[in-house]
PDB file of C-alpha atoms in Angstrom:
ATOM      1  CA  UNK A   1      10.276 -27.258 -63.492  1.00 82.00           C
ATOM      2  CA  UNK A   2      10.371 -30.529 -61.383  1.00 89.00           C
ATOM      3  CA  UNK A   3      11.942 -29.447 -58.093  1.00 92.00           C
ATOM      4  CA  UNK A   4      12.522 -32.797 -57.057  1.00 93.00           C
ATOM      5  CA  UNK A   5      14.100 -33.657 -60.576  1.00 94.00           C
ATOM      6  CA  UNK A   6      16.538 -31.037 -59.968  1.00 95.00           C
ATOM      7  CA  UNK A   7      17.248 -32.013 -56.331  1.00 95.00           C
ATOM      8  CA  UNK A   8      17.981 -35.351 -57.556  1.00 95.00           C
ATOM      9  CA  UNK A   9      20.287 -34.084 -60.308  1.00 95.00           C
ATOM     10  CA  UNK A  10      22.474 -31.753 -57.847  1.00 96.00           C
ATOM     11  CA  UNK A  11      22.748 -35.138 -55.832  1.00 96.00           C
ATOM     12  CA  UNK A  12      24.132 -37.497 -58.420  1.00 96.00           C
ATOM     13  CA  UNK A  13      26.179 -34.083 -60.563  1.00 96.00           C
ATOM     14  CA  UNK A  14      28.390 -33.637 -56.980  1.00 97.00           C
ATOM     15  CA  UNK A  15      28.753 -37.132 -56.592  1.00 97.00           C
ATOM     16  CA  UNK A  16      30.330 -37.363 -59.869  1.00 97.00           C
ATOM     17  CA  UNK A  17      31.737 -33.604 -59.339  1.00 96.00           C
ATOM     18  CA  UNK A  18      33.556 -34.951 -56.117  1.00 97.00           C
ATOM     19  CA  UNK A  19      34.464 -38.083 -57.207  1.00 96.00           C
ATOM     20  CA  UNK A  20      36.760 -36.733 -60.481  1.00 96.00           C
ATOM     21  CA  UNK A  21      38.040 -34.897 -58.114  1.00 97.00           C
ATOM     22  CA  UNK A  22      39.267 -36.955 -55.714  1.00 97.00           C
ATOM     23  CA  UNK A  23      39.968 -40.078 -57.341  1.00 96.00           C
ATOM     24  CA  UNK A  24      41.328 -38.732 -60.306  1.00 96.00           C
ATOM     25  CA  UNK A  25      44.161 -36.817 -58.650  1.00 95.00           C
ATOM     26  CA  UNK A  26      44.749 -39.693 -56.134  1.00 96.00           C
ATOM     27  CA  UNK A  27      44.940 -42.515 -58.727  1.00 96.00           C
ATOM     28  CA  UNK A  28      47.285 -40.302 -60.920  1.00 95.00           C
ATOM     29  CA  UNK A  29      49.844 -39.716 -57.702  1.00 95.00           C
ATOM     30  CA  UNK A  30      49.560 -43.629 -56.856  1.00 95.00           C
ATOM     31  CA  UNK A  31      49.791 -45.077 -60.585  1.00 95.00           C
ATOM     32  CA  UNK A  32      51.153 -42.559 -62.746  1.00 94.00           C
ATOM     33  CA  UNK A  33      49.934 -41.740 -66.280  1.00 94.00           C
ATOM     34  CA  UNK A  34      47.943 -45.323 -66.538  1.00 95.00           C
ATOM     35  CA  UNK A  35      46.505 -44.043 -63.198  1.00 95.00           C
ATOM     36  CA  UNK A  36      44.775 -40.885 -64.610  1.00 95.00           C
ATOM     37  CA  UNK A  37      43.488 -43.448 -67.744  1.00 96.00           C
ATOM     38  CA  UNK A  38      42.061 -45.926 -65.151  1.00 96.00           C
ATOM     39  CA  UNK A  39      40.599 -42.962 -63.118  1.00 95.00           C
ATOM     40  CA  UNK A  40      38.497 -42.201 -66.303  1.00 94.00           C
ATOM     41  CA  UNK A  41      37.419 -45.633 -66.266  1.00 94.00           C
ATOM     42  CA  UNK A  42      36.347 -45.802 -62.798  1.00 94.00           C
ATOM     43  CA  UNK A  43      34.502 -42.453 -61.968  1.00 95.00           C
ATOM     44  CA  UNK A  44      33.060 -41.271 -65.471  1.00 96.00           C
ATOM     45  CA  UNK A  45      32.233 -44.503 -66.204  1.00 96.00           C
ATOM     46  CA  UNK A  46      30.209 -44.555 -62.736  1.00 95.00           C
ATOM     47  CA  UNK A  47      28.823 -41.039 -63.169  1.00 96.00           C
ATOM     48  CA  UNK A  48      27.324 -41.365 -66.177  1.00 96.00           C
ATOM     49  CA  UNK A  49      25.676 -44.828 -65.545  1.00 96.00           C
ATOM     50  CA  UNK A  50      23.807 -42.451 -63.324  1.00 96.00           C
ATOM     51  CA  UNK A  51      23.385 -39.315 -64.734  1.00 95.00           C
ATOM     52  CA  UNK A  52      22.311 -40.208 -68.256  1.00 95.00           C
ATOM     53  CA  UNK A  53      21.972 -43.602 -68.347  1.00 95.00           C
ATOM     54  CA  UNK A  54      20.169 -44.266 -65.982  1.00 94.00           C
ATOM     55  CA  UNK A  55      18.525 -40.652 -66.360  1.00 92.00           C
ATOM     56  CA  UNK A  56      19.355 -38.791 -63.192  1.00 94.00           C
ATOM     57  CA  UNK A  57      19.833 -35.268 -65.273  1.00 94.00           C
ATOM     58  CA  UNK A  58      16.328 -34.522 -65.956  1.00 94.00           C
ATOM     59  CA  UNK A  59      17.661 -34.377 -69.985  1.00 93.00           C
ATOM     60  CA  UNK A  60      14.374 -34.334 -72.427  1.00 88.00           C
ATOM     61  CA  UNK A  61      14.562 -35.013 -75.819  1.00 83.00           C
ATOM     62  CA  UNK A  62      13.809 -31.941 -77.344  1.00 87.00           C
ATOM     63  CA  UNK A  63      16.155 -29.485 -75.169  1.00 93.00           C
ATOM     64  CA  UNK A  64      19.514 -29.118 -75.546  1.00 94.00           C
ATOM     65  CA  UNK A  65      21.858 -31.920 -74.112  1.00 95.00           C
ATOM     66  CA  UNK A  66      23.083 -30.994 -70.785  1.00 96.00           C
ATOM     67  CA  UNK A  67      26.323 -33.062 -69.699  1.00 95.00           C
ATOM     68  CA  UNK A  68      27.559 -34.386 -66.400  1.00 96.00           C
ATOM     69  CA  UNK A  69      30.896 -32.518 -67.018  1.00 96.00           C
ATOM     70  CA  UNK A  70      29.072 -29.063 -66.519  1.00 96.00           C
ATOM     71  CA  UNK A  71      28.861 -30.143 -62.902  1.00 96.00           C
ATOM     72  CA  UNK A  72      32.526 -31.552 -63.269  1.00 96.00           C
ATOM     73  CA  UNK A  73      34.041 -28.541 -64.318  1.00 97.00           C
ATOM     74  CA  UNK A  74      32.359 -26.230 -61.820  1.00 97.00           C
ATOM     75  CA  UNK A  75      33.241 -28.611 -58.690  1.00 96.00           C
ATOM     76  CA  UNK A  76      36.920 -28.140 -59.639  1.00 96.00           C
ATOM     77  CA  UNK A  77      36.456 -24.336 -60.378  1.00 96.00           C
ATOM     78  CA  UNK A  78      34.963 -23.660 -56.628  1.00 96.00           C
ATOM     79  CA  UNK A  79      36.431 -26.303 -54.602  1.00 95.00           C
ATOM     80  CA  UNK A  80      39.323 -27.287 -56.081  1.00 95.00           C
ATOM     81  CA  UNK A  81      41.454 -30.864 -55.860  1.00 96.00           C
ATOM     82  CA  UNK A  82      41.832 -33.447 -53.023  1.00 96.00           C
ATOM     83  CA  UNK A  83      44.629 -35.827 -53.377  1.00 96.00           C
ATOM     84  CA  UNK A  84      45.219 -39.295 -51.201  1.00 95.00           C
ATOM     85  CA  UNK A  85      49.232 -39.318 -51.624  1.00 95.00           C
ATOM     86  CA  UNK A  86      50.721 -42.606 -51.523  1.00 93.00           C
ATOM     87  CA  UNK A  87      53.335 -41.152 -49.221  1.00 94.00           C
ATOM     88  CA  UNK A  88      51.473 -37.413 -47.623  1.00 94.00           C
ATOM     89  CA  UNK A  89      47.830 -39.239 -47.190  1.00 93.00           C
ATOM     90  CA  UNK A  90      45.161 -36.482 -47.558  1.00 95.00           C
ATOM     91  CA  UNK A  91      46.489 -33.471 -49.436  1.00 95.00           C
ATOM     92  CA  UNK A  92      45.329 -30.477 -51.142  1.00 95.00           C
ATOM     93  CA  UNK A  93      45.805 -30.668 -55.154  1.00 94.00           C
ATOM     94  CA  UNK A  94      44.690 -27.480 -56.073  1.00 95.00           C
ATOM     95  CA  UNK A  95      42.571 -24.598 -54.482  1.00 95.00           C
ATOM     96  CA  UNK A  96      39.421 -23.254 -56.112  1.00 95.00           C
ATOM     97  CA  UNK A  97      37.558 -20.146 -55.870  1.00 95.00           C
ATOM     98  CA  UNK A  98      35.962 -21.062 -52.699  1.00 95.00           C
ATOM     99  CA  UNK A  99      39.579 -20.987 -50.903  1.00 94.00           C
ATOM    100  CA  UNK A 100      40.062 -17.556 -53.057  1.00 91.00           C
ATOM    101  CA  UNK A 101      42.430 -18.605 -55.946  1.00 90.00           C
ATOM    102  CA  UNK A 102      41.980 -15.997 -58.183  1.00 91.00           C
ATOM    103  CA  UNK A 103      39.402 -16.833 -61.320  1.00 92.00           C
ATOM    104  CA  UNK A 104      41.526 -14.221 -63.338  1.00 92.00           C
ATOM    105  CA  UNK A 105      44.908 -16.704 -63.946  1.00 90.00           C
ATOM    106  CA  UNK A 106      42.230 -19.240 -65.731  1.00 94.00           C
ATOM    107  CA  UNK A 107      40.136 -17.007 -67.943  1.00 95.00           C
ATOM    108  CA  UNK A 108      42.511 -17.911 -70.843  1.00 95.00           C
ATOM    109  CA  UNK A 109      42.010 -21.316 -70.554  1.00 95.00           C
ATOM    110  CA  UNK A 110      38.425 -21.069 -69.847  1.00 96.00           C
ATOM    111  CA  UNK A 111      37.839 -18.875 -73.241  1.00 97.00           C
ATOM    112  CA  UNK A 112      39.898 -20.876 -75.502  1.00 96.00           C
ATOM    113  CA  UNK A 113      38.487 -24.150 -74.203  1.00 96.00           C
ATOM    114  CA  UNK A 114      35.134 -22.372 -75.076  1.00 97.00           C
ATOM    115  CA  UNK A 115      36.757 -21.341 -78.559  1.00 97.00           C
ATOM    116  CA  UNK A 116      37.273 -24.934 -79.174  1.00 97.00           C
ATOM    117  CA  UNK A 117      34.471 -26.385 -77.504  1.00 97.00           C
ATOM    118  CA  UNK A 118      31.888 -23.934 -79.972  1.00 97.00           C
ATOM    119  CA  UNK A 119      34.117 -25.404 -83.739  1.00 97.00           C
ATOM    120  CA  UNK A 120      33.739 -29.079 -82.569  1.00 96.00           C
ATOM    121  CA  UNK A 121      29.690 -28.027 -81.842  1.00 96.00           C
ATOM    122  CA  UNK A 122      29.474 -26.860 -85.274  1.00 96.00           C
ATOM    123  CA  UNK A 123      31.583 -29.883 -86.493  1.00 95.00           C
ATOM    124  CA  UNK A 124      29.007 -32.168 -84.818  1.00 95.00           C
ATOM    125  CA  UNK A 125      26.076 -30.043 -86.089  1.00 95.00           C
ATOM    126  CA  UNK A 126      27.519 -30.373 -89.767  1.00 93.00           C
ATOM    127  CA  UNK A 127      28.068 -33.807 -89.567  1.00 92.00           C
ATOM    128  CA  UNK A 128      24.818 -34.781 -88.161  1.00 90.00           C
ATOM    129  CA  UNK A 129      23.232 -32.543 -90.741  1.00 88.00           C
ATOM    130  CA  UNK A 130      24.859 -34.270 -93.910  1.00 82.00           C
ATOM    131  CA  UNK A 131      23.523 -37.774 -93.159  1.00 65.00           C
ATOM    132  CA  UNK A 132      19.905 -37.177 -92.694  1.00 55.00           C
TER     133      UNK A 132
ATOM    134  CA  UNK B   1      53.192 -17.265 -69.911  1.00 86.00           C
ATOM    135  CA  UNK B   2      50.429 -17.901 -72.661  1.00 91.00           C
ATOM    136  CA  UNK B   3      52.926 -18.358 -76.243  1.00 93.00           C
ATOM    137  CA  UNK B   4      50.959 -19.178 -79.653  1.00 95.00           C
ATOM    138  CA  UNK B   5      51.881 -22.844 -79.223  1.00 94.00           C
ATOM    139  CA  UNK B   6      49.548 -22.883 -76.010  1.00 95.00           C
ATOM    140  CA  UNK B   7      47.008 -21.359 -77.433  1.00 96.00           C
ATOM    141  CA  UNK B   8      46.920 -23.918 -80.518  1.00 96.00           C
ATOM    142  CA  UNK B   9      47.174 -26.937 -78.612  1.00 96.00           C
ATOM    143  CA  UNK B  10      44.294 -25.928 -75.905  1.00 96.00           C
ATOM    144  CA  UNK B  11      42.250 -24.964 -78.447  1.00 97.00           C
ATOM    145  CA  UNK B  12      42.288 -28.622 -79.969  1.00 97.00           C
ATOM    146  CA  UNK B  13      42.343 -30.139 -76.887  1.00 96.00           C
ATOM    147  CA  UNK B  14      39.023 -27.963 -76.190  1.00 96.00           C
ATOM    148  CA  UNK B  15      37.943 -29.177 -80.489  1.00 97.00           C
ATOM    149  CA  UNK B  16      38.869 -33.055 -79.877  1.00 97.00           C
ATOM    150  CA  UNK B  17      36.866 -33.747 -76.556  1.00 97.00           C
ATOM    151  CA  UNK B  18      33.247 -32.639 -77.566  1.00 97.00           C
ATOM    152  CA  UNK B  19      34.231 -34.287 -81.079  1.00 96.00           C
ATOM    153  CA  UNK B  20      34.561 -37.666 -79.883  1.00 97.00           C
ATOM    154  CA  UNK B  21      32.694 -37.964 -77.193  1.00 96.00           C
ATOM    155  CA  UNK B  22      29.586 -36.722 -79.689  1.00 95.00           C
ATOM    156  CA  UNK B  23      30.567 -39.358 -82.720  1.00 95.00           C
ATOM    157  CA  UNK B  24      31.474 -42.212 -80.714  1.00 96.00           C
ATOM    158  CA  UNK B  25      29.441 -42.140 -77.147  1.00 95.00           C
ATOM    159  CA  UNK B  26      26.431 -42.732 -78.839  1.00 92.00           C
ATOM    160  CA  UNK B  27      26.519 -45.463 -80.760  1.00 94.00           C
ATOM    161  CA  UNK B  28      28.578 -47.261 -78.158  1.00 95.00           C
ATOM    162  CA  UNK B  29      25.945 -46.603 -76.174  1.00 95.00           C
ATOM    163  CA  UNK B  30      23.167 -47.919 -78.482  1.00 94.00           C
ATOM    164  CA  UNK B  31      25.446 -50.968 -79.420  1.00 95.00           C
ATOM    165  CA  UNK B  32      26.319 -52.077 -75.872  1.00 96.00           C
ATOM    166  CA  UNK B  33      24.095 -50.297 -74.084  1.00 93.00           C
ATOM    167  CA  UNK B  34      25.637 -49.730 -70.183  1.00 94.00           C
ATOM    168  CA  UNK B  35      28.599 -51.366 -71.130  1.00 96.00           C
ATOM    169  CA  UNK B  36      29.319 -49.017 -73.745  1.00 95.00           C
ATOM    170  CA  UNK B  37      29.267 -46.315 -71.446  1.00 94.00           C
ATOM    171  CA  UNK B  38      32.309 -48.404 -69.355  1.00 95.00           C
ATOM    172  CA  UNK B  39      34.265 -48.522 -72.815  1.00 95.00           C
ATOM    173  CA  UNK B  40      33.515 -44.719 -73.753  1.00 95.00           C
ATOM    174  CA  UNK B  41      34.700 -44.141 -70.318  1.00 94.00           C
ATOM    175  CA  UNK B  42      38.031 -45.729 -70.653  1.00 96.00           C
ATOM    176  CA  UNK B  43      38.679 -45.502 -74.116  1.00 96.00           C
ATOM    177  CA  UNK B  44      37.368 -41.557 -74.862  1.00 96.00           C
ATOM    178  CA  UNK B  45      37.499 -39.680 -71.329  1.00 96.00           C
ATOM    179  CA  UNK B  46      40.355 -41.773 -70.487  1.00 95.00           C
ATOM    180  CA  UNK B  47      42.584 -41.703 -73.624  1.00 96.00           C
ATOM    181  CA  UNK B  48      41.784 -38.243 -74.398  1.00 96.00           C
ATOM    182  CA  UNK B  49      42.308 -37.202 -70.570  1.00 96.00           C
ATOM    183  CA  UNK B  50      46.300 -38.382 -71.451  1.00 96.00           C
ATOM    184  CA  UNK B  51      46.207 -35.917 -74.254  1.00 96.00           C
ATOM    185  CA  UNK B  52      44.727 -32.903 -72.404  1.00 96.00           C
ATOM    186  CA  UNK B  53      45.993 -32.883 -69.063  1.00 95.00           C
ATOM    187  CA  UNK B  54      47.934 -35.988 -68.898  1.00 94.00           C
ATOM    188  CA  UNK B  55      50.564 -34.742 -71.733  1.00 94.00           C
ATOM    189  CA  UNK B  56      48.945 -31.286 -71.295  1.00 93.00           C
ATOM    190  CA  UNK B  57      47.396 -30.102 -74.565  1.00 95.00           C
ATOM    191  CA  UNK B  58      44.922 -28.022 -72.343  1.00 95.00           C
ATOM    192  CA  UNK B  59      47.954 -25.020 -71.068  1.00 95.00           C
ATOM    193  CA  UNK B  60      47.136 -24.088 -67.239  1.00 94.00           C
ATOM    194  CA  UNK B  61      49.541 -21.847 -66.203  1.00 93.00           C
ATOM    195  CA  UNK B  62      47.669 -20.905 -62.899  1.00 92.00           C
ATOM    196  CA  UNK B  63      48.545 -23.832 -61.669  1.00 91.00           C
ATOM    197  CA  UNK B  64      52.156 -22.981 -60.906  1.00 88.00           C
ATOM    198  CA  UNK B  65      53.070 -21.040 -57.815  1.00 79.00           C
ATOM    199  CA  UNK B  66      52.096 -21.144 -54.306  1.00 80.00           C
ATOM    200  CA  UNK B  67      47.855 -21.138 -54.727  1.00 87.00           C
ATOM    201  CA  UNK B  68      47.618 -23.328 -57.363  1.00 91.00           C
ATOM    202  CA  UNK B  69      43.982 -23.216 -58.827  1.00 80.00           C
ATOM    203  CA  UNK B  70      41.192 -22.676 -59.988  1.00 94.00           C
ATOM    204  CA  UNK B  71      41.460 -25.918 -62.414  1.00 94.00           C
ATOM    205  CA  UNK B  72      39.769 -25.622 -65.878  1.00 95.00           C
ATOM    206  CA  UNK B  73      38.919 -29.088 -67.029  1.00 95.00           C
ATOM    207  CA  UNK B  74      38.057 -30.018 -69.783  1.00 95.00           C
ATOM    208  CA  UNK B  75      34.920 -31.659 -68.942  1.00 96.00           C
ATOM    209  CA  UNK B  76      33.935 -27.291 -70.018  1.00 96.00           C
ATOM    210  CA  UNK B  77      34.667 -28.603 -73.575  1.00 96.00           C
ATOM    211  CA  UNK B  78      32.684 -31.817 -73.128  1.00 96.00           C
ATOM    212  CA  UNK B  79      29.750 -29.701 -71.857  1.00 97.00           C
ATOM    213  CA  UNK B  80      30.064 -26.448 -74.197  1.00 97.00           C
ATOM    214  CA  UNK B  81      30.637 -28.533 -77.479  1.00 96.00           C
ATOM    215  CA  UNK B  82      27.845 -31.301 -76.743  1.00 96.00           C
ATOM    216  CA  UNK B  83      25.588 -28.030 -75.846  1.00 96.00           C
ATOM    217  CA  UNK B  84      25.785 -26.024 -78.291  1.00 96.00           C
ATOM    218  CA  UNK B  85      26.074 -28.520 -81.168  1.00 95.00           C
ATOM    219  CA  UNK B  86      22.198 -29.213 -79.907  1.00 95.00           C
ATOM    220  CA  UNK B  87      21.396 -25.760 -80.374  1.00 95.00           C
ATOM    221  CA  UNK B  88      22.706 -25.155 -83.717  1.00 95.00           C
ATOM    222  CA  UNK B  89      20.527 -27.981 -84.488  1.00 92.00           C
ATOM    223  CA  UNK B  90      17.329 -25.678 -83.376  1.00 92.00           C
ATOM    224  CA  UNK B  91      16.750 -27.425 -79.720  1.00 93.00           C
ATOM    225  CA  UNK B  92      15.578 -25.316 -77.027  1.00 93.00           C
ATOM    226  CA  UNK B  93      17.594 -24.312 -73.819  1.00 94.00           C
ATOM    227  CA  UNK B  94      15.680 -26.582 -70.948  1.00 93.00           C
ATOM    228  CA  UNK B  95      16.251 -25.132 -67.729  1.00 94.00           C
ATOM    229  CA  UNK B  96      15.626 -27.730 -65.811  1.00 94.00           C
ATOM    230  CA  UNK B  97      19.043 -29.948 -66.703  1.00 95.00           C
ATOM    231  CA  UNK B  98      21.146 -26.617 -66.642  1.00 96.00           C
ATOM    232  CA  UNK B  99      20.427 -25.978 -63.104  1.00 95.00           C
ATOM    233  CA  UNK B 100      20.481 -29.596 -62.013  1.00 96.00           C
ATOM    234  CA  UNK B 101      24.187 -29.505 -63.612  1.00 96.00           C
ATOM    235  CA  UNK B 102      24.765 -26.013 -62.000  1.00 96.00           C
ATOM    236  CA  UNK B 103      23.692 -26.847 -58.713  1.00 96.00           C
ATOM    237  CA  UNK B 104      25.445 -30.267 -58.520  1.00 96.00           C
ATOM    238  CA  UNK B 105      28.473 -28.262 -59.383  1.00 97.00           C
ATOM    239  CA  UNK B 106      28.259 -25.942 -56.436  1.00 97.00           C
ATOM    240  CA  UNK B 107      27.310 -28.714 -54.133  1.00 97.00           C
ATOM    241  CA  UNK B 108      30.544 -30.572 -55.054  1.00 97.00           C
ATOM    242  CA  UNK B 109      32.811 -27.478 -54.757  1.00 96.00           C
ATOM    243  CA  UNK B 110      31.514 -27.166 -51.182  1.00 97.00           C
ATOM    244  CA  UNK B 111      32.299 -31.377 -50.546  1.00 97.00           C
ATOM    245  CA  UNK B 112      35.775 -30.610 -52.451  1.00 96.00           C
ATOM    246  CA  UNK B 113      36.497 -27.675 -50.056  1.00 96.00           C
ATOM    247  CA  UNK B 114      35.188 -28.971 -47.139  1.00 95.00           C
ATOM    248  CA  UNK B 115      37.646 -31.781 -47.722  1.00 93.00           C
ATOM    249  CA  UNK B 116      41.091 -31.383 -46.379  1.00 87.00           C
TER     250      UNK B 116
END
């Protein structure tokens, strides 16, 4: 355990955390559809020029990968959306547990994301097994 | 309210993410090296960001109604499938990733609700 290592990798897993979050929402009220493509683009792109290409998650080779998007999805979970409206400015997208939205309503979504999440592991895992 | 239908289409959305993001990332990545991660960024998160919550494949009904939230994204798939394909594989959980990941996660909930 690096403590340092792990400071660093809080830093650089809410920038990208906050970023998604904020320009994702904003460029999808100001440009539509091709908006939320570009966003992808822009912040993930960003994020993970820092986070694992650059190496900011302490990832070692011979753990198990650890993504940026766990710190993605749990910025969104506790502190919900920020959107700049074209029209409103600086708006609230969605709330997150922080603010008290209720965990309960997105259980379902959370378990069968998991559900599909675990076949495409075992897809992976199959495929990387049959061409060794 | 949750109908078969929903619960098909999140669970691909949740299959397709971690899919192609663990085929294709990769060898961008080795081909192109950074610039490979600005394709994989457009071309994967991007493209199949239209599919899951652009179009909606990934079903969210907590987001209607007057306290919209918590959001699911499907960055969980990205994580979960990438994860767990590892340790099928035999590779060993290292903590000190998961709680870099964890913490940076509760650090940018506080920035996201300190915001506005």
């Amino acid at each position: 355990m690096n403590l340092r290592r792990i400071l660093m990798g809080m830093c650089t897993g809410a920038f990208v955390g906050f970023g998604v979050f904020t320009i994702w929402p904003s460029s999808l009220a100001r440009w539509n559809w091709l908006g939320g493509w570009l966003a992808a683009g822009i912040i993930i792109t960003t994020g993970w020029l820092v986070n694992h290409y650059a190496g900011s998650i302490p990832n070692k080779g011979g753990g198990a990968w650890v993504d940026m998007a766990l710190s993605v999805w749990l910025s969104a979970l506790l502190g919900g959306t920020v959107v700049l409206d074209p029209v409103k400015g600086l708006v609230r997208g969605a709330y997150g547990i922080l603010h008290g939205a209720n965990l309960g309503g997105a259980l379902m979504t959370i378990f069968l994301q998991l559900v599909g999440a675990t076949l495409a592991g075992y897809l992976l895992y199959a495929a990387r097994r049959s061409d060794v | 309210m949750w109908t078969w239908q929903h619960v098909l289409t999140t669970i691909f959305g949740g299959i397709i993410f971690p899919l192609v993001i663990g085929l294709v990332w990769g060898k961008l990545a080795d081909e192109y090296k950074s610039f490979g991660g600005v394709l994989a960024g457009f071309f994967i998160v991007g493209t199949i960001w239209l599919l899951n919550h652009g179009i909606g494949l990934m079903y969210e009904p907590q987001m209607s109604g007057g306290l919209p939230g918590p959001w699911s994204d499907m960055a969980l798939a990205a994580f979960w499938g990438l994860f767990v394909a590892d340790l099928m594989e035999g590779k060993k959980i290292d903590w000190e990733p998961v709680l870099s990941g964890l913490l940076g996660g509760v650090l940018g909930g506080l920035l996201l609700f300190a915001m506005v």
